[in-house]
Coordinates of N, CA, C and O in Angstrom, one line a residue:
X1 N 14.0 -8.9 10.9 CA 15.2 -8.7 10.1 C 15.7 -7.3 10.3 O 15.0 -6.3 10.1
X2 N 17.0 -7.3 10.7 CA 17.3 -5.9 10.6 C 17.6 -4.8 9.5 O 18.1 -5.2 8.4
X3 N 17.5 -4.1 9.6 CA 17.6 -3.5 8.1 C 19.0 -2.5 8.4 O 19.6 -1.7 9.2
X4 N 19.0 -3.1 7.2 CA 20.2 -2.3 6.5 C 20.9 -0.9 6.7 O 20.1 0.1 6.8
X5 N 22.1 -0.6 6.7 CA 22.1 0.9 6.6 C 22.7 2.1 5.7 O 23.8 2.6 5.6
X6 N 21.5 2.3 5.0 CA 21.6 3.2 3.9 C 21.6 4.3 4.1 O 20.8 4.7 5.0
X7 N 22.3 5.1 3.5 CA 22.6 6.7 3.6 C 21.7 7.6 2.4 O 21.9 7.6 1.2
X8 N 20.5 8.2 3.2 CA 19.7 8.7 2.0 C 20.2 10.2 1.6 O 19.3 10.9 1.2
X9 N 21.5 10.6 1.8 CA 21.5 11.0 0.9 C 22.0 11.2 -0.6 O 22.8 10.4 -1.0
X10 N 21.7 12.4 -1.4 CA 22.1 12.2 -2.6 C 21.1 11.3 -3.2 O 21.5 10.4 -4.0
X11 N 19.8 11.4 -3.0 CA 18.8 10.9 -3.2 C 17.9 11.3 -4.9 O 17.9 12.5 -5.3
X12 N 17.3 10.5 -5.6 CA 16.9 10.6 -6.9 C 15.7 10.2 -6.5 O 15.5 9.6 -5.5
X13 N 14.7 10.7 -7.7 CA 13.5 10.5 -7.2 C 13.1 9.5 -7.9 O 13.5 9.7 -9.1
X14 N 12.2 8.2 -7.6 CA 11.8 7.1 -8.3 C 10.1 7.3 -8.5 O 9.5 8.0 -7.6
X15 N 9.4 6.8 -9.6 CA 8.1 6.8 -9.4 C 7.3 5.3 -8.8 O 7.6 4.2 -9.4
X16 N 6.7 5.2 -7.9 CA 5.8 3.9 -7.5 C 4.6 3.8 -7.8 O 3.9 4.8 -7.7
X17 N 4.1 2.5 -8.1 CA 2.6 2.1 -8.4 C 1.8 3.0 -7.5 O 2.3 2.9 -6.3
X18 N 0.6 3.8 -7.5 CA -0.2 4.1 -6.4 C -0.1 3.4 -5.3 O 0.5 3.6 -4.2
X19 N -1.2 1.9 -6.0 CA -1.3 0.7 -5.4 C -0.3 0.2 -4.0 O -0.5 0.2 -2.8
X20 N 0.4 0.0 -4.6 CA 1.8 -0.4 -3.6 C 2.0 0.8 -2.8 O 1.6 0.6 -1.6
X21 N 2.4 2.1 -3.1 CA 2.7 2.4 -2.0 C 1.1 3.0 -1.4 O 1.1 4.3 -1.3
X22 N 0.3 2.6 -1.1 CA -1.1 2.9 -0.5 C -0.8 1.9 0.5 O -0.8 2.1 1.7
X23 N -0.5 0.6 0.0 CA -0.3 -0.5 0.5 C 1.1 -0.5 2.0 O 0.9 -0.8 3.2
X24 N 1.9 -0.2 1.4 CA 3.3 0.5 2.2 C 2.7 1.7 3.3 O 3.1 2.0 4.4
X25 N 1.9 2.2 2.6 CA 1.8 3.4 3.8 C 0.7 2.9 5.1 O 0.7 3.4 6.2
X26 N 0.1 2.2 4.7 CA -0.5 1.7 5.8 C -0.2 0.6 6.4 O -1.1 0.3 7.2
X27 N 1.1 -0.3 6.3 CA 1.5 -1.5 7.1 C 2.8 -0.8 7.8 O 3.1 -1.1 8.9
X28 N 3.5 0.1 7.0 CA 5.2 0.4 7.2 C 4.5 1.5 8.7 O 4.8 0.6 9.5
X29 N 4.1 2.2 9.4 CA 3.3 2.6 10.6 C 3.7 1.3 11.9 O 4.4 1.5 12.9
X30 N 3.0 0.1 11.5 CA 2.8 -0.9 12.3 C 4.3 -1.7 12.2 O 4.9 -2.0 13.2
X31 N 4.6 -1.8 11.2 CA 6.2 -2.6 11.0 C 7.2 -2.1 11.4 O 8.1 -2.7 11.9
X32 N 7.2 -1.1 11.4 CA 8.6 0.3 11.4 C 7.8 1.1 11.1 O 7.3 1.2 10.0
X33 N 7.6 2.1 12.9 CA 7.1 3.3 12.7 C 8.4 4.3 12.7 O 8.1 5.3 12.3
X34 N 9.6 4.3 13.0 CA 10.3 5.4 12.6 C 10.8 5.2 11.1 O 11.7 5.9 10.7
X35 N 10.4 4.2 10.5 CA 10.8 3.8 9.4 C 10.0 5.0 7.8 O 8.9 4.8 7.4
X36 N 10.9 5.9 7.2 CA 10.3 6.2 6.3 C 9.7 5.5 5.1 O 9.6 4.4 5.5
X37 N 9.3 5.5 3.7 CA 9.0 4.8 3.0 C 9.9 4.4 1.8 O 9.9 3.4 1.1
X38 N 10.9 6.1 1.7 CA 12.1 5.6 1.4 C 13.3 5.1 1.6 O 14.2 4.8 0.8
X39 N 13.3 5.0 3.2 CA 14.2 4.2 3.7 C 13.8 2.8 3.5 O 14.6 2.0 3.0
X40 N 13.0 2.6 3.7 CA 11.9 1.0 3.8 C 12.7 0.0 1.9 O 13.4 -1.0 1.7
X41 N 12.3 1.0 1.1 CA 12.7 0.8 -0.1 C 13.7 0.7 -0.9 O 13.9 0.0 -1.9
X42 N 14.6 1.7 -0.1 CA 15.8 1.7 -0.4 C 16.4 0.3 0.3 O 17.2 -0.4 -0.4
X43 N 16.0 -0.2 1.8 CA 16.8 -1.2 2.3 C 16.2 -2.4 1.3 O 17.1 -2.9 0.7
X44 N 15.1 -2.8 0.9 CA 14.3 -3.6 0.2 C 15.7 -4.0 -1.2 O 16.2 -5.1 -1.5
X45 N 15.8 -3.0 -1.7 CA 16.6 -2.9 -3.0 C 18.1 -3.3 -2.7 O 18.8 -4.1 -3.3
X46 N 18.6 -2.7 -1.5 CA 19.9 -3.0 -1.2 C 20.1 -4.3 -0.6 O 21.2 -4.8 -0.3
X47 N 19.2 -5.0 -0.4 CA 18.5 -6.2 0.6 C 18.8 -7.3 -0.8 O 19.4 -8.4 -0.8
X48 N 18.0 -6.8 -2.1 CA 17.9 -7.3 -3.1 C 18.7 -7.7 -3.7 O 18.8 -8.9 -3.9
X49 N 19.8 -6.4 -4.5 CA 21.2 -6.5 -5.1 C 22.3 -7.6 -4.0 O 22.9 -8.6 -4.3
X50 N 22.3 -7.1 -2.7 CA 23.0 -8.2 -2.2 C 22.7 -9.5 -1.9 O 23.4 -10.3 -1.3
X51 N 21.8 -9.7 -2.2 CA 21.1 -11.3 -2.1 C 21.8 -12.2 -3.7 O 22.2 -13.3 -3.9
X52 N 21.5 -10.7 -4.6 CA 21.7 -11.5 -5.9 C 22.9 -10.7 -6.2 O 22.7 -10.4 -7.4
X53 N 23.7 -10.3 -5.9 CA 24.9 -9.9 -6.2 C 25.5 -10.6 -8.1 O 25.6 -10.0 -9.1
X54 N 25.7 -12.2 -7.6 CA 26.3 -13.0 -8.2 C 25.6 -13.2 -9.4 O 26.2 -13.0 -10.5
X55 N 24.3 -13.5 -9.5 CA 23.4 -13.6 -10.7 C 23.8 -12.0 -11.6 O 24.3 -11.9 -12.7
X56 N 23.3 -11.1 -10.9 CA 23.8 -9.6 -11.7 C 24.8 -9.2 -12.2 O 24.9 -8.4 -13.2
X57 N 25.7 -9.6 -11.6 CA 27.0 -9.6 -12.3 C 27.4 -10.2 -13.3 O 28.1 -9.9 -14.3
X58 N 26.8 -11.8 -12.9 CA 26.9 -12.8 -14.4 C 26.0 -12.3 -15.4 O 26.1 -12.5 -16.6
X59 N 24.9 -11.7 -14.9 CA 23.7 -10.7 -16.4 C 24.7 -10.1 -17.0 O 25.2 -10.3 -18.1
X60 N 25.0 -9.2 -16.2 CA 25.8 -8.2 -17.1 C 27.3 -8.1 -17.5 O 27.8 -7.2 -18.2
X61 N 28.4 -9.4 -16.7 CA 29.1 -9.9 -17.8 C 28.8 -10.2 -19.3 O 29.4 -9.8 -20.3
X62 N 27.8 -10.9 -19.2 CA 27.2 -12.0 -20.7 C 26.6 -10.4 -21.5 O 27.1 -10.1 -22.5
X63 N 26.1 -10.0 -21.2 CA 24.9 -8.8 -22.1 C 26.5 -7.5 -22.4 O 26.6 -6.8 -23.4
X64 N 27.4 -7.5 -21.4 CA 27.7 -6.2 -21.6 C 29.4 -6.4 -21.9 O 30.2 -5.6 -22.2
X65 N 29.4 -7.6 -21.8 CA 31.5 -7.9 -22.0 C 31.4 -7.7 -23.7 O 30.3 -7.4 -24.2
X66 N 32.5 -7.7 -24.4 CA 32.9 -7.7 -25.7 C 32.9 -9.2 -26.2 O 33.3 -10.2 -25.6
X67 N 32.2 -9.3 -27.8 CA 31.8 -10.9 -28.2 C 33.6 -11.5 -28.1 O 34.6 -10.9 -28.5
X68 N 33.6 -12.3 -27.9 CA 34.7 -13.5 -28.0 C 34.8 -13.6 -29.4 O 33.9 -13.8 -30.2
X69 N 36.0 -13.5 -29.8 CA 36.3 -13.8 -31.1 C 36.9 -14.8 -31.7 O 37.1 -14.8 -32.9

């Protein structure tokens, strides 16, 4: 799958499970060695939102529009 292309900059810092990224740091080498681990993550997420675009937007119509009156 090719990955995506994200612009890291302007970047925020996120916190991750130990676990997981222990886990990431030793397969993302073998998978994608030019691949950082916040690139890897970042495409993961952007991979994610565009998959479910449609669902997210219908969440946060319902949770965030004004009640019908």
């Amino acid at each position: 799958h090719d990955a995506l292309p994200i612009s890291m900059s302007g970047r925020v810092q996120v916190y991750l499970n130990r676990q997981l990224y222990e886990q990431i740091k030793n397969f993302l080498p073998v998978i994608a060695p030019e691949t950082s681990i916040a690139s890897y993550l970042s495409n993961i997420i952007a991979e994610h939102i565009e998959l479910n675009i449609e669902e997210i937007t219908q969440l946060y119509k319902e949770r965030f529009s004004p009640p019908k009156i």
